[in-house]
Amino acid sequence: MLKLLVTGGAGFIGSHFIRYILERYPEARVANLDKLTYAGNLENLSGLERDPRHTFIQGDICDADAAAPPLDGGVDAVINFAAESHVDRSILESGEFIRTNVVGTHNLLELCRRKKVRRYLQISTDEVYGSLGDGNAFTEDTPLAPNSPYAASKASADLLVRSYFRTHGFPAIITRCSNNYGPNQFPEKLIPLFISNAMNAMPLPVYGDGLYVRDWIHVRDHCAAIDAVLRNGKAGEVYNIGARQEYPNLEVARRILKELGRDESLIAFVEDRPGHDRRYAIDPAKMEGRLGWRPRIAFEDGLRETIDWYRSNPEWVAHVRSGEYLTYYDRMYEDRGRTLSDR
Ligand code: NAD
Ligand code: DAU
């Protein structure tokens, strides 16, 4: 029987991963340690409340007293999704990013090493590689060159993970994925923000010239890749995950507006993100060649499904687009020297 500790499992990708695992391995048991920050949402786990295979524990990965007990009965693997994950928030205030992403990862590594955990997956990001020009793509050997405090905190965590493998022989693996999209993503990230703004006939704030490129992967393809690494990945290795689906932000905005029957006049060019990475692109050849993983969901289909999900879940959207969410947008646009009604 597969026994996992997932951290950050009330967030976007972590909650999809838990569902993926329980569907694919009906005998599995998953403990889910999540602090429930603004991004953690138990509604993402609806339907699992009474499922005995899933145990939710509210707790902080920085806190050894919270993180140690779920390891006590022995687990087959720990998968660390817990993080502060939004670049714009790290520009506004980076303290929590260092605390959770760096100190929290260190705390987990130390606990897992002492408890002799046999497999540890660090869910990292392609942002650690920095920005690309035209043509090439990030491979696992691309040097780390993070540009935002978020990316720097994730790169720091990756270096700690590497050091635990090299120094202690701790069986850790790092995955670095490109931009995820799909249901349940917090509407501060590009795609869910643009979908929910378009649904409400509110402006879509496109940063700079809108020609920044991201490489999009559906969250379920990411989960399948993590599962492949969990089963067959080699300790000490890095695996890049991506679906070869690059689009400029402006094109993503136009596709969302078209799908929702809204006019392109809703596009609002706004102040650029400081330190904005121009392009990300992943070369997933290692995942494909060594682990036999392939992405399955085409962007057109995944985007349509995602839009349908946001349309069908107005309560989920209303809950998350309230309270702290509104304050954050006021602060962010104030910080960038302008006010905007397009939260
Ligand atoms: P998210 O912000 O939706 O979820 C993060 C989760 O972590 C939340 O449930 C939150 O409550 C929890 N958390 C935060 N601080 C915590 C702490 N100190 N202790 C315990 N739990 C805490 O993030 P996401 O988009 O689901 O990303 C998950 C992971 O995947 C992150 O590590 C992120 O860096 C990585 N990643 C994300 C993407 C993407 O496109 N979203 C791409 C590649 C990698
Ligand atoms: O590449 C993986 C990373 O993808 C993850 O590690 C991060 O956790 C995740 O947030 C994401 O980072 P990005 O900064 O690429 O995602 P975001 O959705 O914030 O922005 C995507 C692009 O859209 C980027 O070029 C900035 C732009 N953008 C974003 C927002 C929120 C806009 O033009 N307007 C917006 O309002």
Coordinates of C-alpha atoms and ligand atoms in Angstrom, one line a residue:
M1 CA 0.0 0.0 0.0
L2 CA 1.4 3.4 -1.1
K3 CA 1.7 5.9 1.8
L4 CA 2.5 9.5 1.0
L5 CA 2.9 12.7 2.8
V6 CA 1.9 15.6 0.5
T7 CA 2.6 19.2 1.7
G8 CA 0.6 22.1 0.3
G9 CA -2.2 19.7 -0.8
A10 CA -5.0 22.3 -0.3
G11 CA -3.5 24.5 -3.1
F12 CA -3.9 24.2 -6.8
I13 CA -1.5 21.6 -8.0
G14 CA -1.3 19.7 -4.7
S15 CA -5.0 19.1 -4.5
H16 CA -5.1 17.8 -8.1
F17 CA -2.2 15.5 -7.3
I18 CA -4.0 14.0 -4.3
R19 CA -7.0 13.3 -6.5
Y20 CA -4.8 11.9 -9.2
I21 CA -3.1 9.5 -6.7
L22 CA -6.3 8.3 -5.1
E23 CA -7.9 7.7 -8.5
R24 CA -4.9 5.9 -9.9
Y25 CA -3.9 3.9 -6.7
P26 CA -7.2 3.1 -4.9
E27 CA -5.3 1.6 -2.0
A28 CA -3.1 4.6 -1.4
R29 CA -3.1 6.6 1.8
V30 CA -2.3 10.3 1.7
A31 CA -1.6 12.6 4.6
N32 CA -1.9 16.3 3.5
L33 CA -0.1 18.9 5.6
D34 CA -1.1 22.4 4.6
K35 CA -1.0 25.7 6.5
L36 CA -4.1 27.0 4.7
T37 CA -2.6 30.4 3.6
Y38 CA -4.7 32.6 1.4
A39 CA -4.0 30.1 -1.4
G40 CA -4.9 27.0 0.5
N41 CA -8.6 26.1 0.2
L42 CA -10.3 23.1 1.5
E43 CA -13.0 23.5 -1.2
N44 CA -10.3 22.2 -3.6
L45 CA -10.6 18.9 -1.7
S46 CA -14.4 18.7 -1.7
G47 CA -15.6 15.1 -1.8
L48 CA -12.5 13.9 0.1
E49 CA -13.8 15.0 3.5
R50 CA -15.1 11.6 4.4
D51 CA -12.6 9.6 2.4
P52 CA -10.5 7.5 4.9
R53 CA -7.6 7.4 2.5
H54 CA -7.0 11.2 2.8
T55 CA -6.1 12.8 6.1
F56 CA -5.9 16.6 6.3
I57 CA -3.6 18.2 8.9
Q58 CA -3.5 22.0 9.2
G59 CA 0.2 22.9 9.8
D60 CA 3.2 24.8 8.7
I61 CA 6.2 23.1 7.0
C62 CA 8.5 25.4 9.0
D63 CA 7.2 24.0 12.3
A64 CA 8.9 20.7 13.2
D65 CA 6.1 19.9 15.7
A66 CA 3.6 20.0 12.9
A67 CA 5.6 18.3 10.2
A68 CA 7.1 15.4 12.2
P69 CA 4.0 13.5 13.4
P70 CA 2.7 12.6 9.8
L71 CA 6.1 11.0 9.2
D72 CA 5.9 8.9 12.4
G73 CA 4.0 5.9 11.1
G74 CA 6.5 5.7 8.1
V75 CA 5.8 6.9 4.6
D76 CA 6.9 5.7 1.2
A77 CA 7.5 9.3 0.0
V78 CA 7.2 13.0 0.8
I79 CA 6.1 15.3 -2.0
N80 CA 6.7 19.0 -1.2
F81 CA 4.3 21.3 -3.0
A82 CA 4.0 23.8 -0.1
A83 CA 5.2 27.2 -1.2
E84 CA 4.4 30.8 -1.6
S85 CA 3.9 30.6 -5.4
H86 CA 3.0 34.0 -6.9
V87 CA 5.7 36.2 -8.5
D88 CA 3.9 39.5 -8.1
R89 CA 3.4 38.9 -4.3
S90 CA 7.1 38.2 -4.0
I91 CA 7.8 41.6 -5.6
L92 CA 5.5 43.3 -3.1
E93 CA 6.8 41.4 0.0
S94 CA 9.3 38.5 0.0
G95 CA 9.7 37.5 3.6
E96 CA 7.1 34.7 3.5
F97 CA 8.7 33.3 0.4
I98 CA 12.1 33.0 2.1
R99 CA 10.4 31.5 5.2
T100 CA 8.2 28.9 3.6
N101 CA 10.1 28.1 0.4
V102 CA 13.6 28.1 1.9
V103 CA 13.4 27.6 5.7
G104 CA 10.3 25.3 5.3
T105 CA 12.1 23.1 2.7
H106 CA 15.1 22.9 5.0
N107 CA 13.0 21.9 7.9
L108 CA 11.3 19.2 5.8
L109 CA 14.6 17.9 4.5
E110 CA 16.1 17.7 8.0
L111 CA 13.0 15.9 9.4
C112 CA 12.9 13.5 6.5
R113 CA 16.6 12.7 6.7
R114 CA 16.4 11.9 10.3
K115 CA 13.3 9.8 9.8
K116 CA 15.1 8.0 6.9
V117 CA 12.4 8.8 4.4
R118 CA 13.2 6.8 1.3
R119 CA 11.9 9.2 -1.4
Y120 CA 11.5 12.9 -1.4
L121 CA 10.2 15.0 -4.3
Q122 CA 10.8 18.7 -4.4
I123 CA 8.2 20.4 -6.6
S124 CA 10.2 23.2 -8.2
T125 CA 9.8 25.4 -11.2
D126 CA 11.3 26.4 -14.5
E127 CA 11.5 30.0 -13.1
V128 CA 14.8 29.0 -11.4
Y129 CA 16.5 29.1 -14.8
G130 CA 15.6 32.8 -15.5
S131 CA 14.6 34.2 -18.9
L132 CA 15.2 32.8 -22.4
G133 CA 15.8 34.4 -25.7
D134 CA 14.3 33.0 -28.9
G135 CA 15.0 29.4 -30.0
N136 CA 16.4 27.4 -27.2
A137 CA 14.7 25.7 -24.2
F138 CA 15.6 25.0 -20.6
T139 CA 17.3 21.6 -20.1
E140 CA 18.2 20.1 -16.7
D141 CA 21.8 21.5 -17.3
T142 CA 20.7 25.1 -17.8
P143 CA 22.4 27.2 -15.1
L144 CA 20.2 28.6 -12.4
A145 CA 19.6 32.4 -12.9
P146 CA 16.4 33.3 -10.9
N147 CA 15.1 36.9 -11.4
S148 CA 12.3 37.3 -9.0
P149 CA 12.4 36.8 -5.2
Y150 CA 10.0 33.9 -5.7
A151 CA 12.3 32.3 -8.3
A152 CA 15.3 32.9 -6.0
S153 CA 13.6 31.3 -3.1
K154 CA 12.8 28.2 -5.2
A155 CA 16.3 28.1 -6.5
S156 CA 17.7 28.3 -3.0
A157 CA 15.4 25.4 -1.9
D158 CA 16.7 23.4 -4.9
L159 CA 20.3 24.0 -3.9
L160 CA 19.5 22.8 -0.4
V161 CA 17.9 19.7 -1.8
R162 CA 20.9 19.1 -4.0
S163 CA 23.2 19.5 -1.0
Y164 CA 21.2 16.9 1.1
F165 CA 21.7 14.4 -1.7
R166 CA 25.4 15.1 -2.2
T167 CA 26.3 15.4 1.5
H168 CA 23.9 13.0 3.2
G169 CA 23.0 10.7 0.4
F170 CA 19.4 11.7 1.1
P171 CA 17.2 10.3 -1.7
A172 CA 15.7 13.5 -3.0
I173 CA 14.6 14.4 -6.6
I174 CA 13.7 17.8 -8.0
T175 CA 11.1 18.4 -10.7
R176 CA 10.9 21.7 -12.5
C177 CA 7.7 22.3 -14.4
S178 CA 6.5 25.1 -16.7
N179 CA 3.3 27.2 -16.2
N180 CA 0.3 25.1 -15.0
Y181 CA -3.3 25.9 -15.7
G182 CA -6.6 24.1 -15.0
P183 CA -9.5 24.1 -12.6
N184 CA -9.1 25.4 -9.0
Q185 CA -6.2 27.7 -9.8
F186 CA -6.2 30.8 -7.6
P187 CA -7.3 33.8 -9.8
E188 CA -4.2 35.8 -9.2
K189 CA -2.4 33.8 -11.9
L190 CA -2.8 34.8 -15.6
I191 CA -5.3 32.3 -16.9
P192 CA -7.8 32.1 -14.0
L193 CA -7.5 35.9 -13.5
F194 CA -8.3 36.6 -17.1
I195 CA -11.1 34.0 -17.2
S196 CA -12.8 35.4 -14.1
N197 CA -12.3 39.1 -15.2
A198 CA -13.7 38.3 -18.7
M199 CA -16.7 36.5 -17.2
N200 CA -17.5 39.7 -15.2
A201 CA -16.8 42.0 -18.2
M202 CA -13.8 43.5 -16.3
P203 CA -10.5 44.6 -18.0
L204 CA -7.8 42.0 -18.5
P205 CA -4.6 43.6 -17.2
V206 CA -1.8 42.6 -19.7
Y207 CA 1.6 43.5 -18.4
G208 CA 4.0 45.5 -20.7
D209 CA 3.6 44.7 -24.5
G210 CA 1.9 41.3 -23.8
L211 CA 4.5 39.5 -25.8
Y212 CA 6.0 37.7 -22.9
V213 CA 5.9 33.9 -23.6
R214 CA 4.9 31.1 -21.2
D215 CA 5.0 27.3 -21.9
W216 CA 1.6 26.0 -20.7
I217 CA 0.9 22.6 -19.3
H218 CA -2.4 21.2 -18.0
V219 CA -2.2 20.5 -14.2
R220 CA -3.3 16.8 -14.8
D221 CA -0.3 16.3 -17.2
H222 CA 1.9 17.8 -14.5
C223 CA 0.5 15.3 -11.9
A224 CA 1.0 12.4 -14.2
A225 CA 4.6 13.5 -14.6
I226 CA 5.2 13.7 -10.9
D227 CA 3.7 10.2 -10.5
A228 CA 6.2 8.9 -13.1
V229 CA 9.1 10.5 -11.2
L230 CA 7.7 9.1 -7.9
R231 CA 7.7 5.6 -9.4
N232 CA 10.8 5.6 -11.6
G233 CA 12.8 8.8 -11.0
K234 CA 16.4 8.4 -9.9
A235 CA 17.6 10.0 -6.6
G236 CA 19.7 13.1 -7.0
E237 CA 18.3 13.8 -10.4
V238 CA 16.4 16.8 -11.8
Y239 CA 13.5 16.4 -14.2
N240 CA 12.1 19.2 -16.4
I241 CA 8.4 18.9 -17.1
G242 CA 6.7 20.8 -19.9
A243 CA 4.3 20.3 -22.8
R244 CA 5.9 22.3 -25.6
Q245 CA 2.9 24.7 -25.8
E246 CA 4.3 28.2 -25.9
Y247 CA 2.0 31.2 -26.3
P248 CA 2.5 35.0 -25.8
N249 CA 0.2 36.3 -23.0
L250 CA -1.7 38.5 -25.5
E251 CA -2.7 35.4 -27.5
V252 CA -3.9 33.7 -24.3
A253 CA -6.0 36.8 -23.5
R254 CA -7.5 36.8 -26.9
R255 CA -8.4 33.1 -26.8
I256 CA -10.1 33.5 -23.5
L257 CA -12.1 36.5 -24.7
K258 CA -13.1 34.6 -27.8
E259 CA -14.2 31.5 -25.9
L260 CA -16.3 33.6 -23.6
G261 CA -17.8 35.8 -26.4
R262 CA -16.2 39.0 -25.0
D263 CA -14.8 41.9 -27.0
E264 CA -11.0 42.5 -27.3
S265 CA -11.6 46.0 -26.0
L266 CA -11.4 44.4 -22.5
I267 CA -7.7 44.1 -23.0
A268 CA -5.9 46.7 -20.9
F269 CA -2.2 47.2 -21.2
V270 CA -0.8 48.1 -17.8
E271 CA 2.5 48.8 -16.1
D272 CA 5.0 45.9 -16.6
R273 CA 6.1 43.5 -13.9
P274 CA 9.5 44.5 -12.6
G275 CA 12.2 42.0 -13.6
H276 CA 9.7 40.3 -15.9
D277 CA 11.1 37.2 -17.5
R278 CA 10.6 37.4 -21.3
R279 CA 10.2 33.8 -22.2
Y280 CA 10.1 30.3 -20.6
A281 CA 10.3 27.1 -22.6
I282 CA 11.0 23.6 -21.3
D283 CA 12.8 20.8 -23.1
P284 CA 11.0 17.7 -21.6
A285 CA 13.2 15.2 -23.5
K286 CA 14.5 13.6 -20.3
M287 CA 11.0 12.9 -18.9
E288 CA 10.0 11.5 -22.3
G289 CA 13.1 9.4 -23.0
R290 CA 13.9 8.1 -19.5
L291 CA 10.5 7.9 -17.8
G292 CA 8.2 7.4 -20.9
W293 CA 6.0 10.3 -19.8
R294 CA 4.0 12.3 -22.4
P295 CA 1.7 15.2 -22.0
R296 CA -1.8 14.4 -23.2
I297 CA -3.9 17.5 -23.0
A298 CA -3.8 20.0 -25.9
F299 CA -3.9 23.6 -24.8
E300 CA -7.1 24.3 -26.9
D301 CA -9.0 21.5 -25.1
G302 CA -7.5 22.2 -21.7
L303 CA -8.3 25.9 -21.9
R304 CA -11.9 25.2 -22.9
E305 CA -12.3 22.7 -20.0
T306 CA -10.8 25.2 -17.6
I307 CA -13.1 28.0 -18.8
D308 CA -16.1 25.6 -18.4
W309 CA -15.0 24.8 -14.8
Y310 CA -14.8 28.5 -13.8
R311 CA -18.2 29.1 -15.4
S312 CA -19.7 26.1 -13.5
N313 CA -18.2 27.1 -10.1
P314 CA -19.2 30.7 -9.5
E315 CA -19.3 30.1 -5.7
W316 CA -15.7 28.9 -5.6
V317 CA -14.6 32.0 -7.6
A318 CA -16.7 34.3 -5.4
H319 CA -15.2 32.9 -2.2
V320 CA -11.6 33.3 -3.3
R321 CA -12.1 36.7 -4.9
S322 CA -13.0 38.4 -1.6
G323 CA -11.3 39.7 1.5
E324 CA -7.5 39.5 1.4
Y325 CA -7.7 39.1 -2.4
L326 CA -9.1 42.7 -2.9
T327 CA -6.6 44.2 -0.5
Y328 CA -3.7 42.5 -2.4
Y329 CA -4.8 44.0 -5.7
D330 CA -5.1 47.5 -4.2
R331 CA -1.6 47.2 -2.8
M332 CA 0.0 45.8 -6.0
Y333 CA -1.3 48.5 -8.3
E334 CA -0.5 51.2 -5.8
D335 CA 3.1 49.8 -5.6
R336 CA 3.3 50.0 -9.4
G337 CA 2.2 53.6 -9.3
R338 CA -1.3 53.3 -10.7
T339 CA -4.7 52.4 -9.6
L340 CA -6.9 50.1 -11.6
S341 CA -10.4 48.8 -11.1
D342 CA -9.5 45.5 -12.8
R343 CA -8.9 43.2 -9.9
Ligands
NAD1 P1 -0.6 27.4 -4.6 O1 -0.2 28.7 -4.1 O2 -1.9 27.2 -5.2 O3 -0.6 26.4 -3.3 C1 0.3 26.4 -2.3 C2 -0.2 25.6 -1.1 O4 0.9 25.6 -0.1 C3 -1.4 26.3 -0.4 O5 -2.4 25.3 -0.1 C4 -0.9 26.9 0.9 O6 -1.8 26.9 1.9 C5 0.3 25.9 1.2 N1 1.3 26.5 2.0 C6 1.9 27.7 1.8 N2 2.8 27.9 2.8 C7 2.8 26.8 3.6 C8 3.5 26.5 4.8 N3 4.4 27.3 5.3 N4 3.3 25.2 5.3 C9 2.3 24.4 4.8 N5 1.6 24.7 3.7 C10 1.9 25.9 3.1 O7 0.6 26.8 -5.4 P2 0.6 25.9 -6.7 O8 0.4 26.7 -7.9 O9 -0.3 24.8 -6.5 O10 2.1 25.4 -6.7 C11 2.5 24.3 -5.9 C12 4.0 24.0 -6.0 O11 4.3 23.8 -7.4 C13 4.8 25.2 -5.6 O12 5.9 24.7 -4.9 C14 5.2 25.9 -6.8 O13 6.4 26.6 -6.7 C15 5.3 24.8 -7.8 N6 5.0 25.1 -9.2 C16 3.9 25.8 -9.6 C17 3.7 26.0 -10.9 C18 2.4 26.7 -11.4 O14 2.4 27.1 -12.6 N7 1.5 27.0 -10.5 C19 4.6 25.5 -11.9 C20 5.7 24.9 -11.5 C21 5.9 24.6 -10.1
DAU2 O1 6.8 28.8 -14.8 C1 6.3 28.3 -13.7 C2 5.7 29.4 -12.8 O2 4.5 29.8 -13.4 C3 5.4 28.9 -11.4 O3 6.6 28.6 -10.7 C4 4.7 30.0 -10.6 O4 4.3 29.5 -9.3 C5 3.5 30.4 -11.3 O5 2.9 31.5 -10.7 C6 3.8 30.8 -12.8 O6 4.6 32.1 -12.8 P1 4.4 33.2 -13.9 O7 4.9 34.5 -13.3 O8 4.8 32.8 -15.2 O9 2.8 33.2 -13.9 P2 1.6 34.3 -13.9 O10 0.3 33.6 -14.1 O11 1.8 35.2 -12.7 O12 2.0 35.2 -15.2 C7 2.1 34.6 -16.4 C8 2.5 35.6 -17.4 O13 1.4 36.6 -17.5 C9 3.7 36.5 -17.1 O14 4.4 36.8 -18.3 C10 3.1 37.7 -16.4 C11 1.8 37.9 -17.2 N1 0.7 38.5 -16.5 C12 0.3 38.0 -15.3 C13 -0.7 38.5 -14.5 C14 -1.1 37.9 -13.2 C15 0.0 39.6 -17.0 O15 0.3 40.0 -18.1 N2 -1.1 40.1 -16.3 C16 -1.5 39.6 -15.1 O16 -2.4 40.2 -14.5

